[in-house]
PDB file of C-alpha atoms in Angstrom:
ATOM      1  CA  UNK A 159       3.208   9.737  12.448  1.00 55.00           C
ATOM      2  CA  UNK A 160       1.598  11.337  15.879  1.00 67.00           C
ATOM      3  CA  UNK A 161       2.329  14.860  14.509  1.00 78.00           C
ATOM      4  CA  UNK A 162       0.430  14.375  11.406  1.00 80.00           C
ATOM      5  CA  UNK A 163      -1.797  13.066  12.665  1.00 82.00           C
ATOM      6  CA  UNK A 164      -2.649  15.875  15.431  1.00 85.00           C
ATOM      7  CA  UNK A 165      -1.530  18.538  12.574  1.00 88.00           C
ATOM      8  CA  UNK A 166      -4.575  16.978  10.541  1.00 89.00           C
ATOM      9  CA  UNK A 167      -6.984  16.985  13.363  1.00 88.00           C
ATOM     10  CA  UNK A 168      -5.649  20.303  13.761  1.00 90.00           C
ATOM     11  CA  UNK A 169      -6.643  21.754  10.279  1.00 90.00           C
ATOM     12  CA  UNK A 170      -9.525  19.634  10.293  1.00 87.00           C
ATOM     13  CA  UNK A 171     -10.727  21.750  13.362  1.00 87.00           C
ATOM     14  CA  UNK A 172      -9.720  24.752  12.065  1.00 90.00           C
ATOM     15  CA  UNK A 173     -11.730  24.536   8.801  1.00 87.00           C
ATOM     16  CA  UNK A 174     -14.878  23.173  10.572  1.00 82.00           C
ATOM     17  CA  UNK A 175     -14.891  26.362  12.953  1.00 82.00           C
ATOM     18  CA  UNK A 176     -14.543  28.811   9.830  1.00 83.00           C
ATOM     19  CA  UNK A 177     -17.545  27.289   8.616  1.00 81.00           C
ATOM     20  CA  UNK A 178     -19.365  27.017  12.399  1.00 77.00           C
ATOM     21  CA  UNK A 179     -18.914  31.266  12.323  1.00 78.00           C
ATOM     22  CA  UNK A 180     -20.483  31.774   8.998  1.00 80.00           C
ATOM     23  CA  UNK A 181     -24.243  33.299   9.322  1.00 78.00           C
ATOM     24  CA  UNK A 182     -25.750  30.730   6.765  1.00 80.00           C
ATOM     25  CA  UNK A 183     -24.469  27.977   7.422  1.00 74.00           C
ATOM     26  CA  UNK A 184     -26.827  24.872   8.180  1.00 75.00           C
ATOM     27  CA  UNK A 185     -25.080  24.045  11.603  1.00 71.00           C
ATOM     28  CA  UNK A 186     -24.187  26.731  14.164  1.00 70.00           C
ATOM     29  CA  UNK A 187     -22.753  26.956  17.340  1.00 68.00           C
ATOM     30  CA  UNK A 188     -25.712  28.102  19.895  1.00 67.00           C
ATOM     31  CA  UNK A 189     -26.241  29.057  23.402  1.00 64.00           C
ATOM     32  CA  UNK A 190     -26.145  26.711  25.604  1.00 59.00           C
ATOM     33  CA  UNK A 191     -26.289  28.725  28.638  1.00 63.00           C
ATOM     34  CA  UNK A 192     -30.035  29.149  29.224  1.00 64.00           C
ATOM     35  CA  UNK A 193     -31.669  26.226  31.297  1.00 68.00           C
ATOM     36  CA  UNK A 194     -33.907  23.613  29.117  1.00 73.00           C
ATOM     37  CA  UNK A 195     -30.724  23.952  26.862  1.00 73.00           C
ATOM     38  CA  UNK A 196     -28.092  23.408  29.362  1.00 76.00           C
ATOM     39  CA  UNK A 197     -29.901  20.615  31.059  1.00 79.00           C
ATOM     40  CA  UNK A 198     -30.727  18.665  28.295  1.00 78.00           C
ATOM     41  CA  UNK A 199     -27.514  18.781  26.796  1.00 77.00           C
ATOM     42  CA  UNK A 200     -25.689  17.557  30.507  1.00 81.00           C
ATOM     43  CA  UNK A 201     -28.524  14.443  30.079  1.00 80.00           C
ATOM     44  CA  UNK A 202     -28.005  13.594  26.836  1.00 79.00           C
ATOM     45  CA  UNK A 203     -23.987  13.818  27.309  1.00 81.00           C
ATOM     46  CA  UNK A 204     -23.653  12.329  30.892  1.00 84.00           C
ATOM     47  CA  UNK A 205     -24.152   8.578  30.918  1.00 85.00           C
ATOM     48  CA  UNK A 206     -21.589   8.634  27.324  1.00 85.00           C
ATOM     49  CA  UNK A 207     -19.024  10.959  29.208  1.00 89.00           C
ATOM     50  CA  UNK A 208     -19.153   8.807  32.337  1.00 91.00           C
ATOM     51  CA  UNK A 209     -18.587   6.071  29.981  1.00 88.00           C
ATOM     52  CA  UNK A 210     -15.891   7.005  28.468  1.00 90.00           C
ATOM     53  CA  UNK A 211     -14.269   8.272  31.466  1.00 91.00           C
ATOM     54  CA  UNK A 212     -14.944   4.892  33.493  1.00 94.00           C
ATOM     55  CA  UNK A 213     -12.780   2.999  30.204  1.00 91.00           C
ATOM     56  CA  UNK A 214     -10.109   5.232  30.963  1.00 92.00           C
ATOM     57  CA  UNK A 215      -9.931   4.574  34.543  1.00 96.00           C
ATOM     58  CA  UNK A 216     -10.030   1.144  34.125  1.00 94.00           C
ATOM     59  CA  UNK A 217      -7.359   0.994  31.118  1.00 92.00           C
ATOM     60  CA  UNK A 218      -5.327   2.499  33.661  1.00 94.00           C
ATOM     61  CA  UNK A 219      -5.983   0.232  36.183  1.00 96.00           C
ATOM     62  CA  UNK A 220      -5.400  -2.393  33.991  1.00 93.00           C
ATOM     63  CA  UNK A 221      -2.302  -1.570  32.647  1.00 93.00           C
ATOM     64  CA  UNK A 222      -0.908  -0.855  35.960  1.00 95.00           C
ATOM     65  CA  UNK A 223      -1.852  -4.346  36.893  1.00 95.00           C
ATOM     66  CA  UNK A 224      -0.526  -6.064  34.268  1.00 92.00           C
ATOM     67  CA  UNK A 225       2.964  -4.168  34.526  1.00 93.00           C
ATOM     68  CA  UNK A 226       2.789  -4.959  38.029  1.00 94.00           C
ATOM     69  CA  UNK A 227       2.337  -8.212  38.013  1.00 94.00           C
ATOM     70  CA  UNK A 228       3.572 -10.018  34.970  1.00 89.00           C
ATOM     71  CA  UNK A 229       6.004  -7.147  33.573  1.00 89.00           C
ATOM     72  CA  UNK A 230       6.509  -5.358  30.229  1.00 87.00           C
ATOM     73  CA  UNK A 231       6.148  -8.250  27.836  1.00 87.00           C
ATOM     74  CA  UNK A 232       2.654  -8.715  29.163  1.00 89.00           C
ATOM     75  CA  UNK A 233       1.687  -5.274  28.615  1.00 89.00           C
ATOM     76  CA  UNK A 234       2.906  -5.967  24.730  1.00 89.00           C
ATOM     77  CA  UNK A 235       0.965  -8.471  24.634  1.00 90.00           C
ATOM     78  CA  UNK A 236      -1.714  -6.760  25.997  1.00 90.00           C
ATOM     79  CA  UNK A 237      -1.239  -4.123  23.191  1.00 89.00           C
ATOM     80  CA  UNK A 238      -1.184  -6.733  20.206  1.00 89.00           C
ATOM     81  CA  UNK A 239      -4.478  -7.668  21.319  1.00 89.00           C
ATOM     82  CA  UNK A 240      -6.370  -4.250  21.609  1.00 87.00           C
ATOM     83  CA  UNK A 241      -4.821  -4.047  17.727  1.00 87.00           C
ATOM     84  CA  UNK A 242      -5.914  -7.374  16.574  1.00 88.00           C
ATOM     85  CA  UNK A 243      -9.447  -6.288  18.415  1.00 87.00           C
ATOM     86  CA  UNK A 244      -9.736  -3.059  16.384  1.00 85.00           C
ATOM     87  CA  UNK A 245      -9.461  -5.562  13.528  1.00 82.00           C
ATOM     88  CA  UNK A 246     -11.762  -7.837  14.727  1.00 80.00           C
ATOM     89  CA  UNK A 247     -14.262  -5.443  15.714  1.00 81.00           C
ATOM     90  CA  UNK A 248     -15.369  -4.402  12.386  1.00 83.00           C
ATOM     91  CA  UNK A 249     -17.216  -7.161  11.575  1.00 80.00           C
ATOM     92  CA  UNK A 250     -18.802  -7.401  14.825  1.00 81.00           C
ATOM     93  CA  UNK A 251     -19.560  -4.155  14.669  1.00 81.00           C
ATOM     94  CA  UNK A 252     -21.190  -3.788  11.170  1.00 83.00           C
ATOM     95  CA  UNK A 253     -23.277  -7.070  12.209  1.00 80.00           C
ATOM     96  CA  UNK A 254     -24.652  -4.829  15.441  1.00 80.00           C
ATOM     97  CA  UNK A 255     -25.201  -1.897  13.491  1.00 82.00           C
ATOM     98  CA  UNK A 256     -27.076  -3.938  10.376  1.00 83.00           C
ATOM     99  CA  UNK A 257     -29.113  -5.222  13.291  1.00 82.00           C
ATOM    100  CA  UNK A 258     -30.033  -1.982  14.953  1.00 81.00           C
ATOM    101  CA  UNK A 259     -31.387  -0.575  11.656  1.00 84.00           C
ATOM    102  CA  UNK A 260     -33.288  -3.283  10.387  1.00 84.00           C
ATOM    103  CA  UNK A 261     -34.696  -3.763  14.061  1.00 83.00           C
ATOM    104  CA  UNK A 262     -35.384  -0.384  14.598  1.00 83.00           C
ATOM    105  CA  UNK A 263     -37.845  -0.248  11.121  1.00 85.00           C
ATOM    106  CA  UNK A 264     -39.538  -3.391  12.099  1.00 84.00           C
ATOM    107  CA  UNK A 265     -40.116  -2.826  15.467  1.00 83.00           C
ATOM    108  CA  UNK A 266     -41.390   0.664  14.042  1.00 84.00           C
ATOM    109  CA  UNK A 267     -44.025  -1.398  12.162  1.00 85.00           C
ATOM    110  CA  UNK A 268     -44.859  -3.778  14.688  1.00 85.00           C
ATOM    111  CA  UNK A 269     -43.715  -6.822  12.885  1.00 82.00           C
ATOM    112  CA  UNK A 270     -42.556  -9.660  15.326  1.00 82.00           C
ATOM    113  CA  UNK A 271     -41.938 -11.694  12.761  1.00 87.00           C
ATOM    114  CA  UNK A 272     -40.164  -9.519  10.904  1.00 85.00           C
ATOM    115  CA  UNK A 273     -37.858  -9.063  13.953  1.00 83.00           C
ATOM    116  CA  UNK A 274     -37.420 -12.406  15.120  1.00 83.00           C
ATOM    117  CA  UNK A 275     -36.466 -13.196  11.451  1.00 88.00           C
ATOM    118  CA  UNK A 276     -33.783 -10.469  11.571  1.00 85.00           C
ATOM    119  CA  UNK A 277     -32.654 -11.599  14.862  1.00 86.00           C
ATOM    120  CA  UNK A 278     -32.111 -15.168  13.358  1.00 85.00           C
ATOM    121  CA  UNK A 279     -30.544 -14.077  10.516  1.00 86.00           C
ATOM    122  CA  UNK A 280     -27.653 -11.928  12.362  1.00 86.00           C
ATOM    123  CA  UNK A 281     -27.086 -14.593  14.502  1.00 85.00           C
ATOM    124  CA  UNK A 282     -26.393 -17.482  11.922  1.00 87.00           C
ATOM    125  CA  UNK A 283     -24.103 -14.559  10.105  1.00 85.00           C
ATOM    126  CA  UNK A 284     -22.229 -13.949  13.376  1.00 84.00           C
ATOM    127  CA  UNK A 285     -21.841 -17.506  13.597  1.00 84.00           C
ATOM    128  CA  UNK A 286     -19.976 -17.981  10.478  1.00 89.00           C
ATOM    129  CA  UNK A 287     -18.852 -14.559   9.809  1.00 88.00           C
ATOM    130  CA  UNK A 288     -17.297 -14.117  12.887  1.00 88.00           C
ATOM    131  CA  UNK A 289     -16.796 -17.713  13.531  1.00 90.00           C
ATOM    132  CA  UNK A 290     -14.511 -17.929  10.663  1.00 92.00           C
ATOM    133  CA  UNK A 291     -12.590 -14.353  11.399  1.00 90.00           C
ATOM    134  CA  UNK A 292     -12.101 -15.926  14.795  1.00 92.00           C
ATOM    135  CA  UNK A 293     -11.082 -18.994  13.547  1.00 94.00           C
ATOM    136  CA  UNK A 294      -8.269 -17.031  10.669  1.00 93.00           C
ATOM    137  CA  UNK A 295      -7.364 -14.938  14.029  1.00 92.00           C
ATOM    138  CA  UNK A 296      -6.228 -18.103  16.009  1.00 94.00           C
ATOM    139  CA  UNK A 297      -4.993 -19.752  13.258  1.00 95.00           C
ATOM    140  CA  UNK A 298      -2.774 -16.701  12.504  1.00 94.00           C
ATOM    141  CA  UNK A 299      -2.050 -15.809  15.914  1.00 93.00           C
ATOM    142  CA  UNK A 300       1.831 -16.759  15.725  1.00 93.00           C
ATOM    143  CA  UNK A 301       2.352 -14.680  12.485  1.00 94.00           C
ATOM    144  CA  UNK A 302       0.236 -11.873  14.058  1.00 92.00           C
ATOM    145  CA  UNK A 303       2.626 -11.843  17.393  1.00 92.00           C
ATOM    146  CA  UNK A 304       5.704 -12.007  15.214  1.00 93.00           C
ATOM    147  CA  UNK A 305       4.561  -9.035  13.236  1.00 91.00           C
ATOM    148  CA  UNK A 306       4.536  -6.990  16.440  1.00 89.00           C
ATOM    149  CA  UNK A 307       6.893  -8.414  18.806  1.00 88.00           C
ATOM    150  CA  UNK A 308      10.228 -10.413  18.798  1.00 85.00           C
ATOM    151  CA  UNK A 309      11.617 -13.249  21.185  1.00 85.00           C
ATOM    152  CA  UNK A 310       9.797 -13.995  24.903  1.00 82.00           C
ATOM    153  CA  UNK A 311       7.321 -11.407  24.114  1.00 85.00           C
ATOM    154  CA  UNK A 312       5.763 -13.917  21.301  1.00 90.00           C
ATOM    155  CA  UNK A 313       4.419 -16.556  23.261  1.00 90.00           C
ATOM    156  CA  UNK A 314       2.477 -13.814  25.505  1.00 89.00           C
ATOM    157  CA  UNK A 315       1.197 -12.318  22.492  1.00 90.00           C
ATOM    158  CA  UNK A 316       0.149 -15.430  20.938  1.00 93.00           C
ATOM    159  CA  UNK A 317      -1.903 -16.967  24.041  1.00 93.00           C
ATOM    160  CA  UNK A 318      -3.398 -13.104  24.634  1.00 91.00           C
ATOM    161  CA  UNK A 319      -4.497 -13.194  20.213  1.00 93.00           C
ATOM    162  CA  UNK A 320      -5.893 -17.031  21.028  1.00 94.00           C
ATOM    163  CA  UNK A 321      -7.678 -15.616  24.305  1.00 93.00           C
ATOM    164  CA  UNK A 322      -9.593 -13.090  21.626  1.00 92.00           C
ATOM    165  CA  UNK A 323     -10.226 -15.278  18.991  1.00 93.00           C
ATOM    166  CA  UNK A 324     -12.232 -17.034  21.481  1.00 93.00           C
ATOM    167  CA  UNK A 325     -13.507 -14.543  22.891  1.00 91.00           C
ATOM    168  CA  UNK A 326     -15.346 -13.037  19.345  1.00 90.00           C
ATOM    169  CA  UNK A 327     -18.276 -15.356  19.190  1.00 89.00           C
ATOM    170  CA  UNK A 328     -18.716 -14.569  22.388  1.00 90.00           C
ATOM    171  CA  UNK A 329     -18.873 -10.824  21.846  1.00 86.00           C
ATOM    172  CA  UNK A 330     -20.518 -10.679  18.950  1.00 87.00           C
ATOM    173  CA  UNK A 331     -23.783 -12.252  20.139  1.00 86.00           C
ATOM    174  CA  UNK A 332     -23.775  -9.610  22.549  1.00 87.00           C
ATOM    175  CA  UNK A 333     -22.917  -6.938  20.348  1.00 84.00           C
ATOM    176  CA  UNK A 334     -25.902  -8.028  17.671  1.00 83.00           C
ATOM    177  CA  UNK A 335     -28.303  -8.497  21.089  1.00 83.00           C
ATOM    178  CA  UNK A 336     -27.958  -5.242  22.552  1.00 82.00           C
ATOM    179  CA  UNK A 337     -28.253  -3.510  19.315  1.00 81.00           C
ATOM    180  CA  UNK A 338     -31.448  -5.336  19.155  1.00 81.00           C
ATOM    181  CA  UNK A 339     -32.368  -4.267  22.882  1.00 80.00           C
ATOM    182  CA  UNK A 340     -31.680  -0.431  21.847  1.00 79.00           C
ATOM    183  CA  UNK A 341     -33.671  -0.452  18.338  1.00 78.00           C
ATOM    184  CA  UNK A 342     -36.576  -1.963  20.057  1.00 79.00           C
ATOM    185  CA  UNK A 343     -36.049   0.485  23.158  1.00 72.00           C
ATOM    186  CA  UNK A 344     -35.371  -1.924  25.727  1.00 68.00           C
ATOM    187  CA  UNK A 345     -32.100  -0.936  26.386  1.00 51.00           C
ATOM    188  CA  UNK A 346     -31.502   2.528  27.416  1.00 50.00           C
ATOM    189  CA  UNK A 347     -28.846   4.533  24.882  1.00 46.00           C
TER     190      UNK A 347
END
């Protein structure tokens, strides 16, 4: 499943540089090698690169910890959950983006009330969207650990699923607030 995967990323590339060469297409690749270019590009990028590299230092670290300290069935656990999150993280998700949209054109017209209604509004759907997603999660969490794991390596899973669907509430206010904080530009991208 890997190797199809890369092979289609592969051929995906592929056909997306054919069309990056041609001389009218819409998109080309450009120089980024004089100054204002070059600098502005390393700003934009920067903060999301460091991002991304700072999750995969601490992944690392975590995983190393956890294998260190409470062995391989905790790291399955461990696993289960960042799948069940994936899951879980689409309706969080769509709830931050609907907010950062609908934010962003009323705080483009000045309308307060506009925004405090929209900011209402996402949070009683969080509450019950996500509230009952969280609630399916926990109730599930048994079936969702067998489906991935077998014998000690259940009960890990289990309390690590329970752990989330706690934790989704939790996150999803603060998903749905800082996607208010960036539409209103508050909150730095």
């Amino acid at each position: 499943m890997g190797l199809a995967t890369s092979l289609s990323y592969l051929g995906a590339s592929i056909v997306l540089l054919l069309h990056f060469r041609k001389k009218d297409a819409a998109l080309r690749f450009v120089s980024a090698t004089n100054g204002p270019n070059l600098m502005e590009t390393i700003k934009t990028g920067l903060p999301f690169s460091t991002g991304q590299g700072a999750s995969v230092l601490r992944e690392l670290f975590v995983i190393w910890l956890i294998i260190s300290l409470a062995g391989s069935d905790a790291l399955t656990a461990y696993s289960i959950q960042g799948n069940v999150k994936y899951l879980a993280s689409a309706i969080v998700g769509a709830l931050g983006v609907t907010v950062s949209i609908y934010a962003g054109m009323a705080y483009g017209e000045e309308n307060r009330d506009d925004l405090r209604e929209i900011m209402l509004l996402a949070f009683r759907y969080s509450v019950v969207m996500v509230g009952i997603g969280a609630a399916a999660v926990f109730m599930a969490s048994g079936l969702i650990a067998r489906l991935y794991t077998h014998g000690d390596g259940i009960a890990a899973a289990r309390f690590t699923i329970c752990c989330l669907a706690a934790s989704l509430p939790f996150s999803s206010f603060n998903t749905v607030f800082a996607q208010y904080l960036q539409a209103t530009k508050h909150l730095a991208a």
